[in-house]
Amino acid sequence: MSLSDKELKHLARLARIHVDEDELGPLREQLTRVFQLIDALQAVDTTGIEPLSHSLSINQPLREDKVTEENLRDSYQSIAPQVEKGLYIVPKVIE
Amino acid sequence: MSSLSIKKIKQLIDSKSLTAVELASLYLQRIDQLNPELNAFITVDREKTLLQAKEVDRAIAKGDNTALMGVPLAHKDIFCAKGWLTTCGSKMLANFVAPYDAHVVEAFNHSGAVTLGKTNMDEFAMGSSNETSYFGPVKNPWHLGRVPGGSSGGSAAAVAARLAPLATATDTGGSIRQPAALCGVTGLKPTYGNVSRYGMIAYASSLDQGGLMAVSAEDVAYGLNIMVGHDERDSTSVKREVEDFTAPLNNSLKGLRIGLPEEFFKEGVDADVAQAVERAIQELEKLGAVRVPLTLPNTSLSVPVYYVLAPAEASSNLSRFDGVRYGHRTHDYRNLIELYEKTRAEGFGAEVKRRILTGTYVLSRGYYDAYYLQAQRVRRLILQDYLQAFERCDVIVGPSTPSVAFGFNEKTSDPVSMYLSDIFTISVNLAGLPGLSIPIGFGDSHLPVGLQLIGPHFSEAKLLNVAHQYQLVSDWHQQLPTGIAQV
């Protein structure tokens, strides 16, 4: 499996990572090596094998639906890049 | 001061021969002397450490007696510690002061331990050499031109150079055991679910597990007593009865069945490593262990499985770094998408970007079944291999790594050659098993070699017992890096 520049740009867009034109070549090469490594899995016969997402079969614990946390907004927002009146500020999304 | 065991530290504190403040000062002084060269710590905050030590001394004066009173320890910089810079080795979090404590940090604070600082690591725990850290690589105390391993290289180097008697670490594919082996210390990755991941910055959540590094298995057992336990803030934290990991340390190894998977002894293992491992197995035989040859046929698939699953989980976990709520934000953007894309382009290093892109790829439409689901199926085959093996043996042993510590820049140009240095550790994470690396001698250039012990789920006590018995009849773990010893 190898990757075209167009595919790589699409991937970078999906991952929300800007990639400069001059980075495309080396990145494509390295990713192609990684894809070759993981392609080894294609040859394995896994007919009838259930996918394993978690090594121990643990049931998701449930708890009562009640407030357990105190309001720590000010403390959490004190490390934010930009806040105003308790709101996180981002560029305008809707004109 | 060169090397103090936890037991000795507890005696010194209990007998009032040393205060927590005096002890912390001794270690801080050693960090001052050696860290500029080793770069094992990202953050040291003398005032904060001494303040905590003073509080412990006040508690002692009041008659409090918790398990690790006054014991200094270092935390890997992946654990959030309230009021401490918590960078995860990344530019993305270079300004992030954690607003809360991770479960592990909280537990050690309650035990009376004193935080010495935050240790260096590969960025977001992605790396096997510490070279991906935004804060520069850690140097191996045994040879300053060699890597310490990774991602917990800072914790391993700190313990090896006796900058801390105990250090927390995390292991997703070998990040405790591989650096422990390369730096000649004892490192334990517990069973998945045994240590809460709350407040531990996530890389690959189905594989990440917090653990410890120390000089000896006995010291690890003291620390593990503090870390293990149910925590409802982590939905994968298991509920089990409280265990005292120090209790079985002195059990006899008579009749212990040690499994030797042929895949761990094939070509690809350097001769110096193979020889040291063979000698260690002979030592275990003298202690009463018997060899059980066996096979783990899917071992070679563990690296490919890992490099599908871990990047997939990482691409999702690291989507939280968006420049909005915390961490780095680019200065140059015209709209929201640009804010995201440039923030992440500037904040993440090359290896992190590669893994996010790999993960995005294997999860994308048309590839999900072929890569992600197929990898999860092979993951089950790997777990089954182990479960079958443990029907015939009590522990599995083999080399922790195929070679001793390699040089800087030796493997950075080809990511895959770096990935393969975790060939013996990765399958343990995929199967969720506990794994321990202990020093068993030296290979080429007088660099440490590690033996990996793998056990069934929740067999940490057994692994530590085996390691402790070995350490009673060997002194590899007590040896100090030349050059560091004199300071």
Coordinates of C-alpha atoms in Angstrom, one line a residue:
Chain A
M1 CA 0.0 0.0 0.0
S2 CA 1.4 3.4 -0.9
L3 CA -0.1 6.8 -0.7
S4 CA -0.4 9.6 -3.2
D5 CA 0.2 13.2 -2.3
K6 CA -3.5 13.8 -2.8
E7 CA -4.5 11.0 -0.4
L8 CA -2.0 12.2 2.2
K9 CA -3.4 15.7 2.1
H10 CA -6.9 14.3 2.5
L11 CA -5.7 12.2 5.5
A12 CA -4.0 15.3 7.0
R13 CA -7.2 17.2 6.6
L14 CA -9.2 14.5 8.3
A15 CA -6.7 14.5 11.2
R16 CA -6.7 18.3 11.3
I17 CA -3.0 18.6 11.0
H18 CA -1.5 21.1 8.5
V19 CA 1.2 19.6 6.4
D20 CA 3.5 21.8 4.3
E21 CA 4.2 20.9 0.7
D22 CA 7.9 20.1 1.4
E23 CA 6.9 17.7 4.2
L24 CA 4.7 15.6 1.9
G25 CA 7.5 13.5 0.4
P26 CA 9.3 12.3 3.5
L27 CA 6.1 11.8 5.4
R28 CA 4.7 9.7 2.5
E29 CA 7.8 7.6 2.5
Q30 CA 7.7 6.9 6.3
L31 CA 3.9 6.2 6.3
T32 CA 4.4 3.8 3.4
R33 CA 7.0 1.9 5.5
V34 CA 4.4 1.7 8.4
F35 CA 1.7 0.6 6.0
Q36 CA 4.0 -2.2 4.7
L37 CA 4.5 -3.3 8.3
I38 CA 0.8 -3.5 9.1
D39 CA 0.0 -5.2 5.8
A40 CA 1.5 -8.4 7.3
L41 CA -1.9 -8.8 8.9
Q42 CA -3.7 -9.3 5.6
A43 CA -2.1 -12.8 5.2
V44 CA -3.5 -14.1 8.5
D45 CA -6.6 -16.3 8.4
T46 CA -8.9 -15.1 11.1
T47 CA -12.1 -16.8 10.0
G48 CA -14.4 -17.3 12.9
I49 CA -12.2 -15.2 15.3
E50 CA -14.1 -12.5 17.3
P51 CA -12.4 -9.1 17.4
L52 CA -10.8 -8.4 20.8
S53 CA -11.1 -4.8 21.9
H54 CA -10.1 -5.3 25.5
S55 CA -8.0 -8.0 27.1
L56 CA -10.3 -8.6 30.1
S57 CA -14.0 -8.9 29.7
I58 CA -15.1 -6.1 31.8
N59 CA -18.7 -4.8 31.9
Q60 CA -19.0 -1.1 31.8
P61 CA -19.9 -0.1 35.3
L62 CA -23.0 2.1 35.7
R63 CA -23.6 4.7 38.4
E64 CA -26.6 6.6 39.6
D65 CA -27.4 9.7 37.5
K66 CA -26.5 12.4 40.0
V67 CA -24.1 15.2 40.2
T68 CA -20.8 14.0 41.7
E69 CA -18.4 16.8 40.7
E70 CA -18.3 20.3 42.0
N71 CA -18.1 23.2 39.5
L72 CA -14.5 23.8 38.7
R73 CA -15.0 25.9 35.6
D74 CA -12.8 28.8 36.7
S75 CA -10.0 26.6 37.6
Y76 CA -10.2 24.7 34.3
Q77 CA -10.5 27.8 32.3
S78 CA -7.6 29.5 33.9
I79 CA -5.3 27.4 31.6
A80 CA -7.3 28.0 28.4
P81 CA -5.8 30.0 25.6
Q82 CA -8.7 32.5 25.4
V83 CA -11.8 32.8 27.5
E84 CA -14.4 35.5 28.1
K85 CA -17.2 35.5 30.7
G86 CA -16.8 31.8 31.3
L87 CA -16.8 30.9 27.5
Y88 CA -14.0 29.5 25.4
I89 CA -13.4 31.9 22.5
V90 CA -12.9 30.5 19.0
P91 CA -13.0 32.2 15.6
K92 CA -16.5 32.9 14.3
V93 CA -18.1 29.8 12.8
I94 CA -21.5 31.1 11.7
E95 CA -21.6 34.3 9.7
Chain B
M1 CA 24.6 8.6 49.8
S2 CA 24.4 6.2 46.8
S3 CA 21.6 3.7 46.9
L4 CA 18.9 3.6 49.5
S5 CA 16.2 0.9 49.4
I6 CA 12.6 1.8 50.3
K7 CA 12.9 -0.4 53.4
K8 CA 16.0 1.4 54.5
I9 CA 14.3 4.8 53.9
K10 CA 11.4 3.7 56.0
Q11 CA 13.7 2.7 58.8
L12 CA 15.6 6.0 58.6
I13 CA 12.3 7.9 58.8
D14 CA 10.8 5.7 61.5
S15 CA 13.8 5.9 63.7
K16 CA 13.9 9.7 63.2
S17 CA 17.5 9.4 61.9
L18 CA 16.4 11.5 58.9
T19 CA 13.5 13.8 58.3
A20 CA 11.5 13.9 55.1
V21 CA 13.0 17.3 54.4
E22 CA 16.6 16.1 54.8
L23 CA 15.9 13.1 52.6
A24 CA 14.3 15.1 49.9
S25 CA 17.2 17.6 50.0
L26 CA 19.7 14.9 49.5
Y27 CA 17.9 13.7 46.4
L28 CA 17.4 17.3 45.1
Q29 CA 21.1 17.9 45.5
R30 CA 21.9 14.8 43.5
I31 CA 19.4 15.9 40.8
D32 CA 21.1 19.3 40.7
Q33 CA 24.5 17.7 40.2
L34 CA 23.5 15.1 37.6
N35 CA 20.4 16.2 35.8
P36 CA 22.0 18.9 33.6
E37 CA 23.9 16.1 31.9
L38 CA 21.2 13.3 32.0
N39 CA 18.1 15.4 31.3
A40 CA 16.0 12.8 33.1
F41 CA 13.7 15.5 34.6
I42 CA 11.6 18.0 32.7
T43 CA 10.5 19.8 35.9
V44 CA 12.1 20.1 39.3
D45 CA 10.6 22.5 41.8
R46 CA 12.6 22.5 44.9
E47 CA 10.2 24.7 46.8
K48 CA 7.2 22.6 46.1
T49 CA 9.1 19.4 47.0
L50 CA 10.4 20.8 50.3
L51 CA 6.9 22.2 51.2
Q52 CA 5.4 18.7 50.7
A53 CA 8.3 17.2 52.7
K54 CA 7.7 19.7 55.5
E55 CA 4.0 18.7 55.6
V56 CA 5.0 15.0 55.9
D57 CA 7.4 15.8 58.8
R58 CA 4.6 17.6 60.5
A59 CA 2.3 14.6 60.0
I60 CA 5.1 12.4 61.4
A61 CA 5.4 14.6 64.5
K62 CA 1.7 14.3 65.0
G63 CA 2.1 10.5 65.0
D64 CA 0.7 9.7 61.6
N65 CA 2.0 6.6 60.0
T66 CA 1.2 5.9 56.4
A67 CA 3.0 3.4 54.2
L68 CA 5.6 5.5 52.4
M69 CA 6.1 8.4 54.7
G70 CA 8.9 10.6 53.5
V71 CA 9.8 8.3 50.6
P72 CA 10.9 10.5 47.7
L73 CA 9.6 9.6 44.2
A74 CA 9.6 11.0 40.7
H75 CA 6.5 11.0 38.5
K76 CA 6.6 10.4 34.8
D77 CA 5.4 13.7 33.1
I78 CA 2.4 11.9 31.7
F79 CA 0.7 11.9 35.2
C80 CA -1.3 15.1 36.0
A81 CA 0.0 16.5 39.3
K82 CA -2.0 19.5 40.7
G83 CA 0.0 22.7 40.4
W84 CA 2.9 21.0 38.5
L85 CA 3.8 21.6 34.9
T86 CA 2.6 18.4 33.1
T87 CA 3.9 18.4 29.6
C88 CA 3.7 14.7 28.4
G89 CA 7.0 15.5 26.6
S90 CA 5.2 17.7 24.1
K91 CA 5.2 21.3 22.9
M92 CA 1.5 21.0 22.9
L93 CA 1.4 20.9 26.7
A94 CA 4.6 22.9 27.4
N95 CA 2.6 25.4 29.3
F96 CA 0.0 23.0 30.9
V97 CA -0.2 23.2 34.7
A98 CA -2.5 20.3 35.7
P99 CA -5.5 21.5 37.7
Y100 CA -5.9 18.1 39.4
D101 CA -4.1 15.0 40.5
A102 CA -4.0 11.7 38.7
H103 CA -5.2 8.7 40.7
V104 CA -1.6 7.5 41.0
V105 CA -0.3 10.9 42.2
E106 CA -3.1 11.2 44.7
A107 CA -2.4 7.7 46.0
F108 CA 1.3 8.4 46.5
N109 CA 0.5 11.7 48.1
H110 CA -1.8 10.0 50.6
S111 CA 0.9 7.4 51.4
G112 CA 3.2 10.2 52.5
A113 CA 5.6 10.0 49.6
V114 CA 7.3 13.2 48.5
T115 CA 7.3 14.3 44.8
L116 CA 10.8 15.1 43.5
G117 CA 9.8 16.2 40.1
K118 CA 8.4 15.2 36.7
T119 CA 10.5 12.9 34.5
N120 CA 11.2 13.2 30.8
M121 CA 9.6 11.0 28.2
D122 CA 8.9 10.4 24.5
E123 CA 6.2 12.8 23.3
F124 CA 2.8 11.5 24.4
A125 CA 4.6 8.2 25.2
M126 CA 5.3 7.5 21.5
G127 CA 8.8 6.3 21.2
S128 CA 11.4 3.8 22.3
S129 CA 14.4 6.0 22.7
N130 CA 13.3 9.3 24.3
E131 CA 14.4 11.1 21.2
T132 CA 10.9 12.3 20.5
S133 CA 10.7 14.4 23.6
Y134 CA 10.2 18.1 22.9
F135 CA 12.5 18.7 25.9
G136 CA 15.5 16.8 24.4
P137 CA 16.5 13.2 24.8
V138 CA 17.5 11.7 28.2
K139 CA 20.9 10.2 28.2
N140 CA 21.6 6.7 29.4
P141 CA 23.5 6.9 32.7
W142 CA 25.6 3.8 31.7
H143 CA 26.8 5.5 28.5
L144 CA 26.0 9.1 27.7
G145 CA 26.1 8.4 23.9
R146 CA 23.3 5.8 24.2
V147 CA 19.6 6.1 24.5
P148 CA 17.9 5.3 27.8
G149 CA 15.0 3.6 25.9
G150 CA 11.4 4.9 26.0
S151 CA 9.0 6.1 26.5
S152 CA 9.7 6.2 30.3
G153 CA 13.4 6.9 29.7
G154 CA 13.4 9.7 32.2
S155 CA 12.1 7.5 35.0
A156 CA 14.5 4.7 34.1
A157 CA 17.5 7.0 34.0
A158 CA 16.5 8.8 37.2
V159 CA 16.4 5.4 39.1
A160 CA 19.6 4.1 37.4
A161 CA 21.5 7.2 38.5
R162 CA 19.9 7.1 41.9
L163 CA 18.2 10.5 41.4
A164 CA 15.1 8.9 42.9
P165 CA 14.6 5.6 44.7
L166 CA 11.2 5.1 43.0
A167 CA 9.6 6.5 39.8
T168 CA 6.2 6.1 38.3
A169 CA 6.1 5.2 34.6
T170 CA 3.6 4.0 32.0
D171 CA 3.7 1.1 29.5
T172 CA 1.6 0.9 26.3
G173 CA 3.9 -1.4 24.2
G174 CA 7.0 -1.7 26.4
S175 CA 7.5 1.8 27.7
I176 CA 8.4 0.6 31.2
R177 CA 10.1 -2.7 30.5
Q178 CA 12.3 -1.6 27.5
P179 CA 13.9 1.5 29.3
A180 CA 14.2 -0.5 32.5
A181 CA 16.2 -3.1 30.6
L182 CA 18.4 -0.5 28.8
C183 CA 19.1 1.4 32.0
G184 CA 19.6 -1.6 34.3
V185 CA 16.7 -1.1 36.7
T186 CA 13.6 -3.1 37.8
G187 CA 10.4 -2.1 36.0
L188 CA 6.9 -3.5 36.3
K189 CA 3.9 -3.1 33.9
P190 CA 0.9 -4.3 35.9
T191 CA -2.1 -6.2 34.6
Y192 CA -4.4 -4.0 32.5
G193 CA -7.0 -2.6 34.8
N194 CA -5.0 -3.0 38.0
V195 CA -3.9 0.7 38.2
S196 CA -6.4 3.5 37.5
R197 CA -5.6 5.5 34.4
Y198 CA -7.5 8.6 35.8
G199 CA -5.3 11.6 35.2
M200 CA -2.8 9.7 33.1
I201 CA -2.7 11.4 29.7
A202 CA -4.1 8.9 27.2
Y203 CA -2.2 7.4 24.3
A204 CA -3.9 4.1 23.5
S205 CA -6.5 3.5 26.2
S206 CA -7.0 -0.3 25.7
L207 CA -3.2 -0.8 26.2
D208 CA -2.0 2.0 28.5
Q209 CA -1.1 1.0 32.0
G210 CA 0.7 2.8 34.9
G211 CA 3.5 1.1 36.7
L212 CA 6.8 1.6 38.4
M213 CA 10.6 1.6 38.2
A214 CA 12.9 1.0 41.2
V215 CA 16.2 -0.5 41.9
S216 CA 14.8 -3.8 43.2
A217 CA 11.6 -5.9 43.0
E218 CA 11.1 -5.4 46.7
D219 CA 11.0 -1.6 46.2
V220 CA 8.6 -2.1 43.3
A221 CA 6.4 -4.2 45.6
Y222 CA 6.2 -1.4 48.2
G223 CA 5.2 1.1 45.5
L224 CA 2.7 -1.2 43.9
N225 CA 0.8 -1.6 47.2
I226 CA 0.1 2.1 46.9
M227 CA -0.9 2.2 43.2
V228 CA -3.1 -0.8 42.8
G229 CA -6.8 -0.5 43.7
H230 CA -10.2 0.2 42.3
D231 CA -11.0 3.7 41.2
E232 CA -14.4 4.5 39.8
R233 CA -13.1 7.4 37.8
D234 CA -11.6 4.9 35.4
S235 CA -14.2 2.6 33.9
T236 CA -11.6 -0.1 33.2
S237 CA -10.3 -0.2 36.7
V238 CA -11.0 -3.6 38.2
K239 CA -12.4 -4.4 41.6
R240 CA -10.3 -6.9 43.4
E241 CA -9.4 -7.7 47.0
V242 CA -6.5 -5.7 48.4
E243 CA -3.2 -7.5 48.0
D244 CA 0.0 -7.0 49.8
F245 CA 2.7 -7.4 47.1
T246 CA 5.5 -7.6 49.7
A247 CA 4.0 -10.7 51.4
P248 CA 4.9 -13.4 49.0
L249 CA 8.4 -12.0 48.1
N250 CA 10.2 -14.7 50.1
N251 CA 8.3 -17.7 48.8
S252 CA 10.5 -20.5 47.5
L253 CA 10.8 -21.0 43.7
K254 CA 11.0 -24.8 44.1
G255 CA 9.1 -26.4 41.2
L256 CA 8.4 -23.0 39.5
R257 CA 7.7 -23.8 35.8
I258 CA 9.4 -21.2 33.6
G259 CA 8.1 -21.1 30.1
L260 CA 10.6 -20.4 27.3
P261 CA 8.8 -19.5 24.1
E262 CA 11.0 -20.4 21.1
E263 CA 10.0 -17.2 19.4
F264 CA 11.9 -15.2 22.1
F265 CA 15.2 -17.0 21.5
K266 CA 15.4 -17.0 17.7
E267 CA 17.6 -14.9 15.4
G268 CA 17.3 -11.2 15.9
V269 CA 18.4 -11.5 19.5
D270 CA 22.0 -10.2 19.9
A271 CA 24.5 -12.8 21.2
D272 CA 25.5 -10.8 24.3
V273 CA 21.8 -10.5 25.3
A274 CA 21.2 -14.2 24.6
Q275 CA 24.1 -15.2 26.8
A276 CA 23.0 -13.1 29.8
V277 CA 19.5 -14.5 29.5
E278 CA 20.8 -18.0 29.5
R279 CA 22.9 -17.4 32.6
A280 CA 19.8 -15.9 34.4
I281 CA 17.7 -18.9 33.5
Q282 CA 20.4 -21.1 35.0
E283 CA 20.3 -19.1 38.2
L284 CA 16.6 -19.6 38.4
E285 CA 17.1 -23.3 37.9
K286 CA 19.5 -23.3 40.8
L287 CA 16.7 -21.8 42.9
G288 CA 14.4 -24.7 41.9
A289 CA 12.8 -23.6 38.7
V290 CA 12.3 -26.0 35.8
R291 CA 12.3 -25.2 32.1
V292 CA 9.2 -25.6 30.0
P293 CA 9.8 -25.2 26.2
L294 CA 6.8 -23.7 24.5
T295 CA 5.7 -21.6 21.6
L296 CA 3.8 -18.3 21.1
P297 CA 3.3 -18.7 17.3
N298 CA 1.7 -15.2 16.7
T299 CA 4.6 -13.2 18.3
S300 CA 5.8 -11.8 15.0
L301 CA 2.3 -10.3 14.4
S302 CA 2.3 -8.4 17.6
V303 CA 4.2 -5.4 16.2
P304 CA 1.8 -5.0 13.2
V305 CA -1.3 -5.4 15.4
Y306 CA 0.1 -2.8 17.8
Y307 CA 0.8 -0.3 15.0
V308 CA -2.8 -0.5 13.8
L309 CA -4.6 -0.5 17.2
A310 CA -2.4 2.0 19.1
P311 CA -2.4 4.7 16.4
A312 CA -6.1 4.2 15.9
E313 CA -6.8 4.9 19.6
A314 CA -4.2 7.7 19.6
S315 CA -5.8 9.5 16.7
S316 CA -9.0 9.6 18.6
N317 CA -7.5 10.4 22.1
L318 CA -5.3 13.2 20.7
S319 CA -8.2 14.9 19.0
R320 CA -8.7 16.7 22.3
F321 CA -5.6 18.9 21.6
D322 CA -7.3 21.5 19.5
G323 CA -6.0 24.8 20.9
V324 CA -9.3 25.7 22.5
R325 CA -9.4 24.5 26.1
Y326 CA -5.8 24.1 27.1
G327 CA -2.3 23.7 25.8
H328 CA -0.7 25.4 22.7
R329 CA -2.6 27.6 20.3
T330 CA -1.2 28.9 17.1
H331 CA -1.0 32.7 16.7
D332 CA -1.7 32.7 13.0
Y333 CA -5.2 31.6 11.9
R334 CA -8.1 33.0 9.9
N335 CA -10.8 30.5 10.8
L336 CA -11.6 27.6 13.1
I337 CA -10.3 24.9 10.8
E338 CA -7.0 26.8 10.4
L339 CA -6.8 27.2 14.2
Y340 CA -7.1 23.4 14.6
E341 CA -4.7 22.5 11.8
K342 CA -2.0 25.0 12.6
T343 CA -2.2 24.4 16.3
R344 CA -1.7 20.7 15.8
A345 CA 1.0 21.1 13.2
E346 CA 3.0 23.3 15.5
G347 CA 2.2 21.5 18.8
F348 CA 2.9 17.9 17.8
G349 CA 6.3 16.4 16.8
A350 CA 6.9 14.2 13.8
E351 CA 6.4 10.8 15.5
V352 CA 3.1 11.9 17.0
K353 CA 1.9 13.2 13.7
R354 CA 2.9 9.9 12.0
R355 CA 0.9 7.9 14.5
I356 CA -2.2 10.2 14.3
L357 CA -2.1 9.9 10.5
T358 CA -1.7 6.1 10.6
G359 CA -4.6 5.9 13.0
T360 CA -6.7 8.1 10.9
Y361 CA -5.9 6.0 7.9
V362 CA -6.8 2.6 9.5
L363 CA -10.0 4.0 10.8
S364 CA -11.1 5.6 7.6
R365 CA -13.9 4.4 5.3
G366 CA -12.9 1.4 3.3
Y367 CA -9.9 0.4 5.5
Y368 CA -11.6 -0.1 8.9
D369 CA -12.5 -3.8 8.3
A370 CA -9.2 -4.7 6.6
Y371 CA -7.0 -3.1 9.2
Y372 CA -8.7 -2.3 12.5
L373 CA -11.0 -5.3 12.8
Q374 CA -8.4 -7.6 11.4
A375 CA -5.9 -6.4 14.0
Q376 CA -8.4 -6.9 16.8
R377 CA -9.0 -10.5 15.6
V378 CA -5.2 -11.2 15.6
R379 CA -5.1 -9.6 19.0
R380 CA -7.4 -12.4 20.2
L381 CA -5.0 -15.0 18.7
I382 CA -2.1 -13.5 20.6
L383 CA -4.1 -13.6 23.9
Q384 CA -5.1 -17.2 23.2
D385 CA -1.4 -18.1 22.7
Y386 CA -0.6 -16.8 26.1
L387 CA -3.6 -18.4 27.8
Q388 CA -2.6 -21.8 26.4
A389 CA 1.0 -21.2 27.4
F390 CA 0.0 -20.5 31.0
E391 CA -1.7 -23.9 31.2
R392 CA 1.8 -25.4 31.1
C393 CA 3.9 -22.8 33.0
D394 CA 3.7 -20.3 35.9
V395 CA 5.8 -17.5 34.3
I396 CA 7.3 -16.9 30.9
V397 CA 10.8 -15.6 30.6
G398 CA 12.9 -14.2 27.8
P399 CA 14.9 -11.1 26.9
S400 CA 13.2 -7.8 27.5
T401 CA 14.8 -6.3 24.4
P402 CA 16.7 -7.8 21.4
S403 CA 19.8 -5.7 22.0
V404 CA 21.4 -3.4 24.6
A405 CA 21.0 0.4 24.5
F406 CA 21.5 1.7 21.0
G407 CA 23.1 5.0 20.0
F408 CA 21.3 8.4 19.4
N409 CA 20.0 8.8 15.9
E410 CA 20.7 5.2 15.1
K411 CA 17.0 4.4 14.5
T412 CA 15.4 7.8 14.0
S413 CA 15.4 7.8 10.2
D414 CA 13.3 4.6 9.9
P415 CA 10.3 4.5 12.2
V416 CA 9.8 0.8 11.7
S417 CA 13.3 -0.2 12.9
M418 CA 12.5 1.8 16.1
Y419 CA 9.2 0.0 16.4
L420 CA 10.9 -3.4 16.3
S421 CA 12.9 -2.7 19.4
D422 CA 9.7 -3.5 21.3
I423 CA 9.2 -6.9 19.7
F424 CA 9.3 -8.8 23.0
T425 CA 7.2 -6.4 25.0
I426 CA 4.3 -5.4 22.8
S427 CA 2.3 -8.7 22.9
V428 CA 2.1 -8.4 26.7
N429 CA 0.1 -5.2 26.4
L430 CA -2.1 -6.7 23.7
A431 CA -2.9 -9.5 26.0
G432 CA -3.2 -7.2 29.1
L433 CA -0.8 -9.3 31.1
P434 CA 1.7 -8.1 33.8
G435 CA 5.3 -7.9 32.7
L436 CA 8.5 -7.2 34.7
S437 CA 12.0 -6.4 33.5
I438 CA 15.0 -7.1 35.8
P439 CA 18.7 -6.4 35.4
I440 CA 20.6 -9.7 34.8
G441 CA 24.1 -8.6 33.8
F442 CA 25.9 -6.7 31.1
G443 CA 26.4 -7.0 27.3
D444 CA 28.6 -5.2 24.9
S445 CA 30.1 -1.9 26.0
H446 CA 29.2 -2.8 29.6
L447 CA 25.5 -2.0 28.9
P448 CA 22.8 -3.6 31.0
V449 CA 20.7 -6.5 29.8
G450 CA 17.1 -7.1 31.1
L451 CA 15.2 -10.3 31.6
Q452 CA 11.5 -10.1 31.0
L453 CA 9.1 -12.1 33.3
I454 CA 5.5 -12.4 32.0
G455 CA 2.7 -13.9 34.1
P456 CA -1.0 -14.6 33.8
H457 CA -3.4 -11.7 34.6
F458 CA -3.1 -10.4 38.1
S459 CA 0.1 -12.4 38.9
E460 CA 2.2 -9.4 39.8
A461 CA 2.9 -10.9 43.2
K462 CA 4.4 -14.0 41.6
L463 CA 6.5 -12.0 39.2
L464 CA 7.9 -9.9 42.0
N465 CA 8.5 -13.0 44.1
V466 CA 10.6 -14.6 41.3
A467 CA 12.5 -11.4 40.7
H468 CA 13.2 -10.9 44.4
Q469 CA 14.5 -14.4 44.9
Y470 CA 16.8 -13.9 41.9
Q471 CA 17.9 -10.5 43.3
L472 CA 18.8 -12.2 46.7
V473 CA 21.4 -14.3 44.9
S474 CA 22.6 -11.7 42.4
D475 CA 23.8 -8.1 42.6
W476 CA 23.3 -6.8 39.0
H477 CA 20.5 -4.5 40.2
Q478 CA 22.7 -3.0 42.9
Q479 CA 25.4 -1.9 40.5
L480 CA 25.8 1.8 39.7
P481 CA 26.7 3.3 36.4
T482 CA 30.4 4.1 36.3
G483 CA 31.1 7.8 36.6
I484 CA 27.8 8.4 38.3
A485 CA 28.8 6.3 41.3
Q486 CA 31.5 8.7 42.6
V487 CA 29.3 11.8 42.7

